[in-house]
PDB file of C-alpha atoms in Angstrom:
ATOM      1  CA  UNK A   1      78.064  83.220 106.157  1.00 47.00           C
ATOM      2  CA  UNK A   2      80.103  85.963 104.239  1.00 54.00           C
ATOM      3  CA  UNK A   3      83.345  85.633 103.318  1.00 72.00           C
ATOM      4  CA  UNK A   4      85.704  88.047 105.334  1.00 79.00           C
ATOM      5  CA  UNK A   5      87.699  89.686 102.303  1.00 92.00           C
ATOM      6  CA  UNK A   6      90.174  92.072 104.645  1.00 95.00           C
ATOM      7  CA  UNK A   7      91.487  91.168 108.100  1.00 97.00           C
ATOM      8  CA  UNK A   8      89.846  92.020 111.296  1.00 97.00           C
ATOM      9  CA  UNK A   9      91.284  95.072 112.307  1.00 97.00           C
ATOM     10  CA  UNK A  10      94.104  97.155 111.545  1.00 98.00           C
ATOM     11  CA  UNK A  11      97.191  98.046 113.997  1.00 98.00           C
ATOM     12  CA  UNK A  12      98.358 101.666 113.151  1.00 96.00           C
ATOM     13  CA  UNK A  13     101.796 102.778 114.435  1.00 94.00           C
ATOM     14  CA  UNK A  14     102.141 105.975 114.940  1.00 89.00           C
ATOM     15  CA  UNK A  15     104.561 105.931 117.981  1.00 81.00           C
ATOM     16  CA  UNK A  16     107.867 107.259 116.503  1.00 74.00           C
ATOM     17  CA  UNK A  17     109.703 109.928 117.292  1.00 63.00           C
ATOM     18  CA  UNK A  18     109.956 111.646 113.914  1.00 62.00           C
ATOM     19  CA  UNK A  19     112.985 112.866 114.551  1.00 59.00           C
ATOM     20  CA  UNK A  20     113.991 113.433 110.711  1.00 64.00           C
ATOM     21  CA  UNK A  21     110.572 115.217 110.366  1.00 62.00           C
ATOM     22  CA  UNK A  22     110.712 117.106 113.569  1.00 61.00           C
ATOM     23  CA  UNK A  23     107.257 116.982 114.277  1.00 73.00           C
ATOM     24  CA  UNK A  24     105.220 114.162 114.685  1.00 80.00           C
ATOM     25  CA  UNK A  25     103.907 112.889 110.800  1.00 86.00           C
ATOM     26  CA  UNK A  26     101.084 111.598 112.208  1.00 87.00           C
ATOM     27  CA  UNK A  27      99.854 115.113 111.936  1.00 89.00           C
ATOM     28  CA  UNK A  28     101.924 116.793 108.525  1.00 88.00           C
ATOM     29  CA  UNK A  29      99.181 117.650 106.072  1.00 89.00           C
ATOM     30  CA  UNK A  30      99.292 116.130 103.164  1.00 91.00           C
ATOM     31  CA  UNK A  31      96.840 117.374 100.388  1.00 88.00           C
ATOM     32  CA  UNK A  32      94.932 119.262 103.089  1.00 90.00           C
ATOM     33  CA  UNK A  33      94.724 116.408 105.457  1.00 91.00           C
ATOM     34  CA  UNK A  34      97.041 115.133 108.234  1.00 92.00           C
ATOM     35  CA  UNK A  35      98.417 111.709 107.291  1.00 92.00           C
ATOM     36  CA  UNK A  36      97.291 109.639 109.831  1.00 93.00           C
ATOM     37  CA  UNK A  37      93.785 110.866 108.788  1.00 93.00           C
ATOM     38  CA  UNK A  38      94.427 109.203 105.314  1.00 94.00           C
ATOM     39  CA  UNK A  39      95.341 106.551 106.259  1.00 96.00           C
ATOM     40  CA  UNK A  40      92.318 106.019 108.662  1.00 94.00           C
ATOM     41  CA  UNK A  41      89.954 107.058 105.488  1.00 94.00           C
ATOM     42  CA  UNK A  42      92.138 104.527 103.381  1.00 96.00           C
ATOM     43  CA  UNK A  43      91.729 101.610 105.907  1.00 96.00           C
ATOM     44  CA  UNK A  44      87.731 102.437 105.618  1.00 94.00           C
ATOM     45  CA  UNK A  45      87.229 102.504 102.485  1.00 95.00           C
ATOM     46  CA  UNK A  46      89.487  98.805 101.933  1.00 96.00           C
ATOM     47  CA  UNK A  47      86.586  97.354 104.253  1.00 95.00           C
ATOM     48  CA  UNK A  48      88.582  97.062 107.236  1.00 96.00           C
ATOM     49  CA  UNK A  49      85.747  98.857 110.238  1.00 94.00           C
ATOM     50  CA  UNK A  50      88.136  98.782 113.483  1.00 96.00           C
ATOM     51  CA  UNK A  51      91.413  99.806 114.039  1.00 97.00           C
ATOM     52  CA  UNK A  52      94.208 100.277 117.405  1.00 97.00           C
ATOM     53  CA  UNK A  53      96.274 103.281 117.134  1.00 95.00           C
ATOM     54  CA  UNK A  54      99.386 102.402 118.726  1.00 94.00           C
ATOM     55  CA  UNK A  55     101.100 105.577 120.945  1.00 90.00           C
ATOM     56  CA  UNK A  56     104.539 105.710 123.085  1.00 86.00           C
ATOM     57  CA  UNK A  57     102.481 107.704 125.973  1.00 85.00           C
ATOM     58  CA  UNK A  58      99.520 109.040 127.276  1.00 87.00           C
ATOM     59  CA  UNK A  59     101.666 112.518 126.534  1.00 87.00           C
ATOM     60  CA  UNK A  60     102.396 111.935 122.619  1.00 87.00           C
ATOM     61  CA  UNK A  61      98.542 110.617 122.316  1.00 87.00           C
ATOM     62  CA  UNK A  62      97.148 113.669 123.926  1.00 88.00           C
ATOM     63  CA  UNK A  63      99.446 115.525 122.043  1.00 88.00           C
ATOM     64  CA  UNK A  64      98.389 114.712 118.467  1.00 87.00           C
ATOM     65  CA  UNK A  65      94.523 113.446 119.259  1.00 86.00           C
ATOM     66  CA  UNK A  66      94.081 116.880 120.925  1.00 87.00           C
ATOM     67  CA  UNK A  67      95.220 118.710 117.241  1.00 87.00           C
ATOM     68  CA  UNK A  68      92.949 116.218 114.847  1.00 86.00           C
ATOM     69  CA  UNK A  69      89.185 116.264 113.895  1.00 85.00           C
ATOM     70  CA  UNK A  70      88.684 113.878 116.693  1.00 87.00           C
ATOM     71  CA  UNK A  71      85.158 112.684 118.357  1.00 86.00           C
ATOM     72  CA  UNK A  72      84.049 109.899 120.550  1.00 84.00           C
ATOM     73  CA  UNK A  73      81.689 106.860 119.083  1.00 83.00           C
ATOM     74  CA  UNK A  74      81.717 105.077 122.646  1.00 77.00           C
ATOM     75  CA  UNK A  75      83.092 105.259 125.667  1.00 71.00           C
ATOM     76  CA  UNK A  76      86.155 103.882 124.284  1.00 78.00           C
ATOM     77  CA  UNK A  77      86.525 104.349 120.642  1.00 86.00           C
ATOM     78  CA  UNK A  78      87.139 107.746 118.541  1.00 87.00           C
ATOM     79  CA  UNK A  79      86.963 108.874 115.269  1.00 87.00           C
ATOM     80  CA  UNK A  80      89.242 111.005 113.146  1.00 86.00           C
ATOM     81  CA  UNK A  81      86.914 112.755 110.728  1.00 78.00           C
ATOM     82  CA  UNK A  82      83.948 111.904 109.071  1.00 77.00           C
ATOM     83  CA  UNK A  83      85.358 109.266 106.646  1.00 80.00           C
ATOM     84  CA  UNK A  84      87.831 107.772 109.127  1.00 83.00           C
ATOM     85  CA  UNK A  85      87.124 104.199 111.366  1.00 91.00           C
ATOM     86  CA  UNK A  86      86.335 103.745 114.487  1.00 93.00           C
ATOM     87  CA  UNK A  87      89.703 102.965 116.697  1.00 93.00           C
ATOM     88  CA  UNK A  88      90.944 102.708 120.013  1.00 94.00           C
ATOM     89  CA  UNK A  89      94.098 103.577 122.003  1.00 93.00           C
ATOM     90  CA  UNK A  90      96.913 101.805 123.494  1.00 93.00           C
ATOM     91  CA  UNK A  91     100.468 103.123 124.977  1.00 89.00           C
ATOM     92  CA  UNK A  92     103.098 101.541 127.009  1.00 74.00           C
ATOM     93  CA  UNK A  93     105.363 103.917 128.574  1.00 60.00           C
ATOM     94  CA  UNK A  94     106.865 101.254 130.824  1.00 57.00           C
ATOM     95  CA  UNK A  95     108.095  99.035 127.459  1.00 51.00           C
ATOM     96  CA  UNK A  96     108.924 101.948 125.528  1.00 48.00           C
ATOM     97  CA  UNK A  97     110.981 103.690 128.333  1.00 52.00           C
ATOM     98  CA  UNK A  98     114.259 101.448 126.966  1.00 53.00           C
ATOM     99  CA  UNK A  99     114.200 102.039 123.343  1.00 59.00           C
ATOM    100  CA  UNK A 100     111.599 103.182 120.913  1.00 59.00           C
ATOM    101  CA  UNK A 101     110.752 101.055 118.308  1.00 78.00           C
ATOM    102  CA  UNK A 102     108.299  99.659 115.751  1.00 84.00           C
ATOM    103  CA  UNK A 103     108.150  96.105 117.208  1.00 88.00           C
ATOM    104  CA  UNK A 104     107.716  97.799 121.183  1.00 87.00           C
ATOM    105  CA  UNK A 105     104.862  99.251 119.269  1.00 88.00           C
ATOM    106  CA  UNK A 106     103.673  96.341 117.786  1.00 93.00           C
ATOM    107  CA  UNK A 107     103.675  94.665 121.062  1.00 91.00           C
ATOM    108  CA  UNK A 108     100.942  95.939 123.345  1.00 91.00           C
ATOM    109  CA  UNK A 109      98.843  96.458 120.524  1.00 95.00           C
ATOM    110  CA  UNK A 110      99.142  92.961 118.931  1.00 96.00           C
ATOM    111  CA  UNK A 111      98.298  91.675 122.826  1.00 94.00           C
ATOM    112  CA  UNK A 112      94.828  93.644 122.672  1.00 95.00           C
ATOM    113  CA  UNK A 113      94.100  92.556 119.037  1.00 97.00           C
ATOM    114  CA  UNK A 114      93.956  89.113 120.498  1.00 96.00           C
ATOM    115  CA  UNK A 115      92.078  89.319 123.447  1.00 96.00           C
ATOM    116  CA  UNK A 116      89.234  91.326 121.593  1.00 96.00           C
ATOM    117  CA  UNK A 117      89.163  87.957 118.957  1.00 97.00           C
ATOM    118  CA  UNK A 118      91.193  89.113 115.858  1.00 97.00           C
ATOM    119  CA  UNK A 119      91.978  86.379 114.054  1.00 97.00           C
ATOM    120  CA  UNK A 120      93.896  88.669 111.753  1.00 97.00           C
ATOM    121  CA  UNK A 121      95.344  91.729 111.465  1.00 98.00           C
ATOM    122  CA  UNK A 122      96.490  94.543 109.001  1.00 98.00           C
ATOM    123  CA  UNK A 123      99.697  96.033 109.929  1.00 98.00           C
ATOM    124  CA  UNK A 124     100.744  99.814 108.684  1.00 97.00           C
ATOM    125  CA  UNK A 125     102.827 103.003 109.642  1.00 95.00           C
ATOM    126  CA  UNK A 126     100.908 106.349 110.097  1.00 93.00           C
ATOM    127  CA  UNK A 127     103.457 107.619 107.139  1.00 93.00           C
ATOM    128  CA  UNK A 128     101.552 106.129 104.281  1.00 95.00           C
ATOM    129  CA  UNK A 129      99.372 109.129 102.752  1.00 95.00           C
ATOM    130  CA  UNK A 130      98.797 107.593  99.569  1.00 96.00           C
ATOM    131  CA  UNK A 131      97.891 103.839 101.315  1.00 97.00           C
ATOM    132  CA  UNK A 132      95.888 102.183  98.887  1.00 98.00           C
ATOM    133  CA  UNK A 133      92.234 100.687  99.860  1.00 97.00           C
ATOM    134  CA  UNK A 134      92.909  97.588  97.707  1.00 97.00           C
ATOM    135  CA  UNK A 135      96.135  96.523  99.293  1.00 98.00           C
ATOM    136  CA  UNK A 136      94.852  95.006 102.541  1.00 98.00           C
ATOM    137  CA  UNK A 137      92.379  92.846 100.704  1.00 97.00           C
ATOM    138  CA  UNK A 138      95.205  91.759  98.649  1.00 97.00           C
ATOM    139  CA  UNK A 139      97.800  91.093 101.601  1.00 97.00           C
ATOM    140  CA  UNK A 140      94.603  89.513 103.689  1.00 97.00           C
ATOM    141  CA  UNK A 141      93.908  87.196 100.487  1.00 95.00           C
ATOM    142  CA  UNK A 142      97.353  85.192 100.808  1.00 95.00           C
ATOM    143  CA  UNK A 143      96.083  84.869 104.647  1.00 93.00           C
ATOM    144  CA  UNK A 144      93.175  82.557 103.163  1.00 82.00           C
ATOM    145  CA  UNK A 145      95.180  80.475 101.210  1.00 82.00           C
ATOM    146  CA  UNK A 146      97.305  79.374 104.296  1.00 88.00           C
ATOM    147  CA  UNK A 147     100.221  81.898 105.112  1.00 94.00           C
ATOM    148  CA  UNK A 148     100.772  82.893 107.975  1.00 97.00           C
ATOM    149  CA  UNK A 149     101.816  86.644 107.228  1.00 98.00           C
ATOM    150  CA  UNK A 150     102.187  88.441 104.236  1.00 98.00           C
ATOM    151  CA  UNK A 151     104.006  91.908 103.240  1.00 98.00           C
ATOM    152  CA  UNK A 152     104.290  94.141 100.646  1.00 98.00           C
ATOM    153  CA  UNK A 153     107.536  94.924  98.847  1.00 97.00           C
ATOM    154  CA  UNK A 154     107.635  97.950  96.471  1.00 97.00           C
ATOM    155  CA  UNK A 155     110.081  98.751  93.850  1.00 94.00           C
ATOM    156  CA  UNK A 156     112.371  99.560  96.255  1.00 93.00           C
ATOM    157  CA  UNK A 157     112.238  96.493  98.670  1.00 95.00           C
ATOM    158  CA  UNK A 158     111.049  94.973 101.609  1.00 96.00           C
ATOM    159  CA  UNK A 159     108.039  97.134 103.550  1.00 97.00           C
ATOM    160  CA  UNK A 160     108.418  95.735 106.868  1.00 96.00           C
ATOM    161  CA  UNK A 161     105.886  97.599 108.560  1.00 96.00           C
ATOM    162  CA  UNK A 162     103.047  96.889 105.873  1.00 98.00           C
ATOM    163  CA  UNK A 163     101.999  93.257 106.012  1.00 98.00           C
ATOM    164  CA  UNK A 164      99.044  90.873 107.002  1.00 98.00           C
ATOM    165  CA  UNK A 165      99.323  88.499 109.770  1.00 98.00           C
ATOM    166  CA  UNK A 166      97.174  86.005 111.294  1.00 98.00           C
ATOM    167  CA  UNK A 167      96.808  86.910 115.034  1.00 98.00           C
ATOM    168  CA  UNK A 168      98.316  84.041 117.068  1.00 97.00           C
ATOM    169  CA  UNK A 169     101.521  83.691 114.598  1.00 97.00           C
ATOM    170  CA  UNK A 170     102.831  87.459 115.011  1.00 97.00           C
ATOM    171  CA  UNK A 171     102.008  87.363 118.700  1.00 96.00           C
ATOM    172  CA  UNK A 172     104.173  84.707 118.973  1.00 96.00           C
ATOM    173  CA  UNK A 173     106.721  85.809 116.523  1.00 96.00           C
ATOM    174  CA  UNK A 174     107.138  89.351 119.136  1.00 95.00           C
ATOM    175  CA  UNK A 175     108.621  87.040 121.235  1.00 92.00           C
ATOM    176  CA  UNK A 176     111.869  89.152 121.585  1.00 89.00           C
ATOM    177  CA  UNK A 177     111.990  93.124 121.882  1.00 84.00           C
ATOM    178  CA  UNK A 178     115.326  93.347 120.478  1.00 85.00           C
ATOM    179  CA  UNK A 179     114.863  92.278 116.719  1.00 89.00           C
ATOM    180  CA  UNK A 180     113.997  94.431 114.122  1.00 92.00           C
ATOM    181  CA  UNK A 181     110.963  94.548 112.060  1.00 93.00           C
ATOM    182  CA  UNK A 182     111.904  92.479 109.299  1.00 94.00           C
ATOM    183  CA  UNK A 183     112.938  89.396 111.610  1.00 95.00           C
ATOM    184  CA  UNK A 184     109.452  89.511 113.024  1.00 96.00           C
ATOM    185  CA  UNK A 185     107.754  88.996 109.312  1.00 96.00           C
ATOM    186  CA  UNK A 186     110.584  86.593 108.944  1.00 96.00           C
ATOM    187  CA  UNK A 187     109.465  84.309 111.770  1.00 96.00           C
ATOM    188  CA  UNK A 188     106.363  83.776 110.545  1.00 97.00           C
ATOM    189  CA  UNK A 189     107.734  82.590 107.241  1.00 96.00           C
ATOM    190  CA  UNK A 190     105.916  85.931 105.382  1.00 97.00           C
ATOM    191  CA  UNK A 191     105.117  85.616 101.336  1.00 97.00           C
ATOM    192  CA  UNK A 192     106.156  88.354  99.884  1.00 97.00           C
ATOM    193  CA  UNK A 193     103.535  90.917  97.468  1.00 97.00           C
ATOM    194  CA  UNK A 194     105.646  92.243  94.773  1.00 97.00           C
ATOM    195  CA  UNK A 195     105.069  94.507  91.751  1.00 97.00           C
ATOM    196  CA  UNK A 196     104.274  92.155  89.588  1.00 97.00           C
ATOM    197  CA  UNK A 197     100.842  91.213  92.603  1.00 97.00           C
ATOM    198  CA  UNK A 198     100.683  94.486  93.457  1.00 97.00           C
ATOM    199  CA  UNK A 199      99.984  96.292  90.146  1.00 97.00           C
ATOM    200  CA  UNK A 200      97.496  93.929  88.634  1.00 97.00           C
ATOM    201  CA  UNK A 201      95.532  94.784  91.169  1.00 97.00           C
ATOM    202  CA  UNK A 202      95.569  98.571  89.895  1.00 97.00           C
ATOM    203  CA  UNK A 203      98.063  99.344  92.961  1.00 98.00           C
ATOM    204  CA  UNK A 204     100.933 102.176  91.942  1.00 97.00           C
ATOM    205  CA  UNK A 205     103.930 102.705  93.436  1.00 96.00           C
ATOM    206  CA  UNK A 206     102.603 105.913  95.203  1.00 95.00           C
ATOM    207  CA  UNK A 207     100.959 103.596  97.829  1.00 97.00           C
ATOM    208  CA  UNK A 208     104.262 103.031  99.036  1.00 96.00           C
ATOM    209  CA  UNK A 209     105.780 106.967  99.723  1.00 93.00           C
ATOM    210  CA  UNK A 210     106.764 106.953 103.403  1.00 88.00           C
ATOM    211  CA  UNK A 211     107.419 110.713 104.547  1.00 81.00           C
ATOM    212  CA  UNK A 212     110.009 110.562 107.161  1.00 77.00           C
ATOM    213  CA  UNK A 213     111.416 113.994 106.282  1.00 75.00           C
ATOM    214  CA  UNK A 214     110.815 117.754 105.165  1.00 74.00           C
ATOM    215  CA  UNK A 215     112.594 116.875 102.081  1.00 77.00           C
ATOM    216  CA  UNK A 216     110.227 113.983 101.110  1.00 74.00           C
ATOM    217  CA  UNK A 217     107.121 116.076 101.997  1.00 69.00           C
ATOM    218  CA  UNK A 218     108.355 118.764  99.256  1.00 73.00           C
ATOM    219  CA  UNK A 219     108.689 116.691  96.307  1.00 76.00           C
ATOM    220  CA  UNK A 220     105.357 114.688  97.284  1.00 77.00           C
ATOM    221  CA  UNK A 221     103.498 118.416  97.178  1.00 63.00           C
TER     222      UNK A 221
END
């Protein structure tokens, strides 16, 4: 039997409102390419062959599918350009109706993860163009050795919404709607992957660049 070296499948979230953008980032080019693209092409070339692209509506996932290199594989899964993986949809209008958030996104998606048999998962935002392949195998590899989740911090601190998790323990850790990201990794007791981890493994700080805003996209081009 081989030995799994990334985690099942990844969870992308790509939900937001990008309201400091003002357009949605999962489609702002970024060295010719829109970032959630990247970060599909990243996710393929860490290992990682499936991924769920988490959505506030059927609106917002028409919106941006309908403006990227999509095509179908099956009935059910797509493909953002030729490098990209394989993933498949999910929205919940009725949970986000209340308040948008990164854990409502988490939610539906982590639910499906589960009953398709991930054991593990790789969560990330759709606003990491510079995602590093190596990372997940990294996070994943703290998974084997008994943790229950495990997230990145950069230079700058915690990355909430870039960690590993084993299945069952961040289904149960979305328990609760209300908390924020951070109190989700911190239910599950999370290891942290500093600088010191991170940049042995060749990993720079650039993996890290969230762009939120016009103002980070400029100084990034």
């Amino acid at each position: 039997m081989v030995k799994r070296l990334v985690p099942d499948g990844a969870i992308i979230l790509a939900g937001g409102p990008s309201s400091r953008m003002g357009e949605a980032k999962a489609l702002v080019e970024v060295a010719g390419k829109p970032m959630l693209q990247l970060v599909m092409e990243a996710l393929g070339q860490s290992g990682i062959d499936k991924a769920i692209l988490s959505m506030k509506s059927e609106g917002q996932a028409s919106d941006i599918l309908g403006k990227l290199p999509c095509e179908k594989t099956t009935a059910e899964l797509l493909k953002v350009g030729a490098d990209g993986i394989p993933f498949q949809i999910i929205v919940d209008e009725a949970v986000n109706r209340e308040e948008n958030s990164a854990v409502r996104g988490m939610s539906g998606a982590v639910s499906l993860a589960r009953n398709q048999g991930w054991v593990s998962i790789q969560m990330v935002p759709c606003d990491l163009p510079f995602l590093d392949p190596r990372l997940p195998a990294l996070l994943y590899s703290k998974l084997a050795g008994g943790q229950n989740c495990a997230v990145a911090r950069s230079a700058t601190g915690l990355e909430p919404l870039l960690f590993c998790a084993k299945t069952e323990s961040l289904d149960a850790a979305l328990d609760d709607m209300g908390v924020a990201a951070h109190q989700v990794i911190a239910k599950m007791g999370a290891v942290e992957v500093g600088p010191d981890e991170w940049a042995a493994a060749g990993i720079s700080e650039r993996c890290f660049t969230n762009v939120n805003t016009r103002e980070d996209l400029e100084s990034i081009n």
